[in-house]
Amino acid sequence: MSQANELYQQVILDHNRNPRNYREMPGATHVCHGHNPLCGDNITVYAKVGPNDVIEDLSFQGNGCAISKASASLMTTQLKGKPIAEARALFGEFHEMVKGNLDPETQPNHLGKLKLFEGVKEYSSRIKCATLSWHALIGGPRCRESPVFPSRSGGAFPPS
Amino acid sequence: MSQANELYQQVILDHNRNPRNYREMPGATHVCHGHNPLCGDNITVYAKVGPNDVIEDLSFQGNGCAISKASASLMTTQLKGKPIAEARALFGEFHEMVKGNLDPETQPNHLGKLKLFEGVKEYSSRIKCATLSWHALIGGPRCRESPVFPSRSGGAFPPS
Amino acid sequence: MTPSYLDIKSQFPVLTKAPAPGQPPLVYLDTAATAQKPKAVLDAMDQFYRESYGTVRRGVYRLSEKATAAYEGTRKKVAALLGAASEKEIIYTRGATDGLNLVAASYGGSQLKAGDEIILSQLEHHANIVPWQLVAEKTGAAIRVIPCDDRGVLDLEAYRALLTSGKVKIVAVGHVSNALGTINPIREMADLAHAAGAVIVVDGAQGISHMPVDVRALGADFYAFSSHKMFGPTGVGILYGRYELLEKMPPYQGGGDMIRQVTFEKTTYQNPPHRFEAGTPSIAEVVGLGAAVDWLQSVGLDKIQAHEHALLQYGTRLLSQIPGLTLIGTAPEKAGVLGFVLEGIHPHDIGTMLDMDGIAIRAGHHCAQPVMARFNVPATARASLGPYNTEADLDALAAGIRKIQGMFK
Amino acid sequence: MTPSYLDIKSQFPVLTKAPAPGQPPLVYLDTAATAQKPKAVLDAMDQFYRESYGTVRRGVYRLSEKATAAYEGTRKKVAALLGAASEKEIIYTRGATDGLNLVAASYGGSQLKAGDEIILSQLEHHANIVPWQLVAEKTGAAIRVIPCDDRGVLDLEAYRALLTSGKVKIVAVGHVSNALGTINPIREMADLAHAAGAVIVVDGAQGISHMPVDVRALGADFYAFSSHKMFGPTGVGILYGRYELLEKMPPYQGGGDMIRQVTFEKTTYQNPPHRFEAGTPSIAEVVGLGAAVDWLQSVGLDKIQAHEHALLQYGTRLLSQIPGLTLIGTAPEKAGVLGFVLEGIHPHDIGTMLDMDGIAIRAGHHCAQPVMARFNVPATARASLGPYNTEADLDALAAGIRKIQGMFK
Ligand SMILES: Cc1ncc(COP(=O)(O)O)c(C=O)c1O
Ligand SMILES: Cc1ncc(COP(=O)(O)O)c(C=O)c1O
């Protein structure tokens, strides 16, 4: 069974079926909409950030494929309670993994359950699905106007 | 030796060196300029047509490659004294031969010395050289504005 | 197989090569995106490059003459395939998109003025929308759209009504919808367009290799398509245009081979088709396209049409029996396209999961976002047929879909 | 062969195949028109078509993923070859002509206004003249021309003078003249253009595969070339553009893959490079181009340059010894182009007669009619060099010329 075959595992299918933290958040300090016109994925991410830059609450709502929904769901469970800086770092690792540049088995990382998405690297067109909610939160081309936490990457070329 | 190798024979080289009827014609009834911008060939054909549509005199002047010059020279020697209708028919045969559609060895024709140009069919880009003076005389795309004897082919598409 | 089916898969190297160890064999159901190539086409191109490659229309040596003969030969073959009046009506382009941009910019750009109207249909591919938007913006022309019904059939009454404005100069419509499979009634639409004083531009990208096409019988003023969807190579396509219209069109791109004479003060241009072919063309690709036309003619477009029609009926039956599956695109006149959605499963997941079983379909908006909007879906899954497909391919598709449904339950 | 020469002819099938019975072997001296292809390039394309052909950027299946990876991989290779800052500065086109038309229409069309000036040079190929004439006509901009001297060297004083008008927005100039071989001082010309507030567009068609090219070291804002002249397939080319400039340019063609979102009311576009790549691209050709870049890198552009330079010197010596032969194009900085005329013999006759001895050169105006006008010749004969040529090829050329002179005597 190839890695790709492992992509649609029970955990991912379960998060798709029963997404965690799937709700609006009335008192959110940040709200961002992520949209992938290529496949019509639409996701809104809500965050409540505390005084010392800690993500006190994180939720999402929207439509999308199983990959984008499960990824959003797992993102909320993994980042809640973490400082923004740590969220940013984790996204960096996640992004490198799905692009095929970080092998979670052999290279040090803090990905934990997020390793489930490694199979995405076989399908470059699905990377956008897996990172849609993350880009909405952290910033990037999928949510260039108003990410929750603007990307610091900057530079001459938009990150992709 | 291939047919192409036979193209530059002494007769052609001789007509290039010493073109026949190479002169202006003060009393010409028809004058037409033929120009091939692709190679810069420039030829002016002069004709004096008598009362019963007979070509009483025919001459040319201009610059061009050996093929276009020899062809013009041979054209003048072959057509002088002939009725226009016959000139037209001969051009038809000549044109088909250089396009490779008429085999002068096996198909009936009146080409005579003009057979020397058969090798042109191997070089489609040279067809225009071989037919430049003829088009000036008889009409065709190389001299669409003012051929001596306008082409009757007409139709939806310019002849080529 | 029953007599209505062809048996030609073996001619296609990609479809018959042994899969990598541990991988399932390939079931290719994405011909509407791009067609696989028969060996005859690949051999023709490879041999051309290895034995007689040279530039065309410029050389005075025989290598170039040979290349030119092969290159111009394709023009005649394509003219014959389309029933064009002359090979001078055949313009080599980069593909359907390039051809449609050429017509929009050159014909549209020179003929349209502010207040004029362009009619498109709801079913169009972006390639037959965006070029018209660009020229509409430049000229001040307006775009009007023919709606379609729930099956994906164009509303001809609405079309007639749009034509009564008296301002319509161009109707641009697809022969076959790539997202739904609908075959549009081009002849009837052309007659109506002509009666209203408009020309009709047909996007033939999905028409040409799936049925016999006669541009004059269709009444098409322009007909654009890509080689890569008709079993030829990428990098080349054809724009057919009625000579009378081509003759009055200004050049599209400038460069070598499309000029008569260049000075810095004034440049004059060739007649069509060369006026529209600037620069060194896609020489080897045109040679490959010629081989593809030969191949199509040898198989027979009527046979291909019958084969794909039989498969379409078979596949429609199979898919209709799957609970939770909705076919998108159910026009009575339909080519080999099976668009569908599954309840509760996103089309992209269907595409990726079918791929794990070796089944290549396409999922997405198929460059036809207005169609997605019309059917109120973000995307569809689409299996599309070619002459090399078999009933077994569709059986695999149906089995794959059921397996996915099981996993998602 | 001496150490400055390469020995790679054996890698080129066309150049090594046995001639037909009774025919002389091929001596190919027309690389400036189009280059022959090494086996590595042909194999890469053929294998791609036979094993992993699929559409790119659209599929959700692995065949398409593989194709996309190969396709996008070439972009990185080309960026590295050119020293571009990012592969996002690399746009796939149909060729140099297409790329120059793209810049002229999109950058020129959006940035030029009436009264602005475009500077070209007397040495330009029609592909770097006509697109500017078309956009000048549309925008009301004027074209100014840098003259050259009797050797074919551009007059930089005249260039400086032209720049003082304060109205120059664009300088468009060839890297290497295809008719004369002159290598233009791009770095210096770019600095002058930039100081005057203009951008510089470089026609790199004859530059790219004959010498190392670093677009940033050259100061080129745009650099356009064709795959077929750099040992890759026909049907594809590259336009390099500085990202900052690309970003502000409007789309050139409309269609699939260049859009972000399409509705009939409003369409939004992708970022560069995709904004400029409408429709299914030249997929297999891009794969072939990638193989050509690999091949060039493996041979080494410095070695190719040295090889061709040594051959140029050898050939110049040989031809200079032929009475009645005049070299056209004698710039001190010169690439492997030997343009000449023979007293009393038309270039077209030279071309055809040399072909009878198997020697392929080009005769004509080389799509550079203004150069012909400058040197007051209707046409020239041109032998042009590639890395596969040898001293023996030039010996054959010289012998062929002497033979013709004998026949014409
Ligand atoms: C200097 C120069 N510019 C532009 C071109 C045009 O290249 P292409 O015909 O491949 O578009 C050529 C080749 O013909 C050339 O030599
Ligand atoms: C209906 C239709 N029109 C136009 C196109 C564009 O063709 P290409 O991308 O080959 O230019 C396509 C294919 O994508 C299509 O299906």
Coordinates of N, CA, C and O and ligand atoms in Angstrom, one line a residue, chain C residues 32-33 94-98 100 124-125 127-128 174 176-178 203-206 225-226 228-229 362 366-367 382, chain D residues 58 256 278-281, ligand 2:
Chain C
A32 N -11.3 14.2 -22.1 CA -11.8 15.5 -22.3 C -10.7 16.5 -21.9 O -10.7 17.6 -22.4
A33 N -9.9 16.2 -21.0 CA -8.8 17.1 -20.6 C -7.7 17.0 -21.6 O -7.2 18.0 -22.2
R94 N -1.6 27.6 -31.3 CA -1.0 26.8 -30.3 C -2.0 25.8 -29.7 O -1.7 24.9 -29.0
G95 N -3.3 26.1 -29.9 CA -4.3 25.3 -29.3 C -5.7 26.0 -29.5 O -5.7 27.1 -30.0
A96 N -6.7 25.4 -28.9 CA -8.0 26.0 -29.0 C -8.0 27.4 -28.3 O -8.6 28.4 -28.9
T97 N -7.4 27.5 -27.2 CA -7.3 28.8 -26.5 C -6.7 29.9 -27.4 O -7.2 31.0 -27.5
D98 N -5.6 29.5 -28.0 CA -4.9 30.5 -28.8 C -5.8 30.9 -30.0 O -5.9 32.1 -30.4
L100 N -9.1 30.8 -30.2 CA -10.2 31.7 -29.8 C -9.7 33.1 -29.5 O -10.4 34.1 -29.8
E124 N -20.1 27.7 -21.6 CA -18.7 27.9 -22.2 C -17.6 27.5 -21.2 O -17.7 27.8 -20.0
H125 N -16.5 27.0 -21.8 CA -15.2 26.9 -21.2 C -14.6 28.3 -21.1 O -14.9 29.2 -21.9
A127 N -12.0 29.4 -21.9 CA -11.3 29.8 -23.1 C -12.2 30.5 -24.1 O -11.8 31.2 -25.0
N128 N -13.5 30.2 -24.0 CA -14.5 30.9 -24.9 C -15.3 31.9 -24.1 O -16.3 32.3 -24.5
G174 N -19.7 26.8 -27.8 CA -19.0 25.5 -27.9 C -19.8 24.5 -28.7 O -21.0 24.4 -28.6
V176 N -19.4 21.1 -28.1 CA -19.7 20.2 -27.1 C -19.2 20.7 -25.8 O -18.1 21.2 -25.7
S177 N -20.1 20.7 -24.7 CA -19.7 21.2 -23.4 C -18.7 20.2 -22.8 O -19.0 19.0 -22.7
N178 N -17.6 20.7 -22.3 CA -16.6 19.8 -21.7 C -17.0 19.4 -20.3 O -16.6 18.3 -19.8
D203 N -16.3 26.9 -30.6 CA -15.2 26.3 -29.9 C -15.3 24.7 -30.1 O -16.2 24.1 -29.4
G204 N -14.5 24.2 -30.9 CA -14.6 22.8 -31.3 C -13.8 21.9 -30.5 O -13.6 20.7 -30.8
A205 N -13.2 22.4 -29.4 CA -12.2 21.6 -28.6 C -12.7 20.2 -28.3 O -12.0 19.2 -28.3
Q206 N -14.0 20.1 -27.9 CA -14.6 18.8 -27.6 C -15.4 18.1 -28.7 O -16.0 17.1 -28.5
F225 N -9.8 24.4 -32.4 CA -9.6 23.2 -31.6 C -8.1 22.9 -31.3 O -7.2 23.6 -31.9
S226 N -7.8 22.0 -30.5 CA -6.4 21.6 -30.1 C -6.0 20.3 -30.6 O -6.8 19.3 -30.5
H228 N -3.9 18.3 -29.0 CA -3.7 17.3 -27.9 C -5.0 16.6 -27.5 O -4.9 15.6 -26.8
K229 N -6.1 17.2 -27.9 CA -7.4 16.5 -27.5 C -7.8 15.6 -28.6 O -8.8 14.9 -28.5
R362 N -11.2 13.5 -13.8 CA -10.9 14.8 -13.3 C -12.0 15.3 -12.4 O -13.1 15.0 -12.5
H366 N -13.5 22.3 -14.1 CA -13.3 22.0 -15.5 C -13.2 23.3 -16.3 O -13.7 23.3 -17.5
C367 N -12.7 24.3 -15.8 CA -12.6 25.6 -16.5 C -13.9 26.0 -17.0 O -14.0 26.6 -18.1
R382 N -15.6 14.1 -13.1 CA -15.9 13.9 -14.5 C -15.1 12.8 -15.1 O -13.9 12.8 -15.0
Chain D
R58 N -4.2 20.4 -13.4 CA -5.6 20.3 -13.4 C -6.1 19.0 -12.8 O -7.2 18.9 -12.3
G256 N -8.3 29.0 -19.8 CA -8.1 28.2 -18.6 C -6.8 28.4 -18.0 O -5.8 28.8 -18.6
A278 N -2.3 31.0 -20.8 CA -3.7 30.5 -21.0 C -3.8 29.2 -21.7 O -3.1 29.0 -22.7
G279 N -4.6 28.4 -21.2 CA -4.9 27.1 -22.0 C -3.9 26.0 -21.6 O -2.9 26.2 -20.9
T280 N -4.2 24.8 -22.2 CA -3.3 23.7 -22.0 C -2.0 24.1 -22.6 O -1.9 24.4 -23.8
P281 N -0.9 24.0 -21.9 CA 0.4 24.4 -22.4 C 1.0 23.3 -23.3 O 0.5 22.3 -23.5
Ligands
LIG2 C1 -14.7 23.2 -24.5 C2 -13.3 23.5 -24.4 N1 -12.9 24.7 -25.0 C3 -11.6 25.1 -24.9 C4 -10.6 24.3 -24.3 C5 -9.2 24.8 -24.3 O1 -8.3 24.0 -25.0 P1 -6.8 24.2 -24.8 O2 -6.6 24.2 -23.3 O3 -6.2 23.0 -25.4 O4 -6.4 25.5 -25.4 C6 -11.0 23.1 -23.7 C7 -10.0 22.2 -23.0 O5 -9.5 22.5 -22.0 C8 -12.4 22.7 -23.8 O6 -12.8 21.6 -23.2

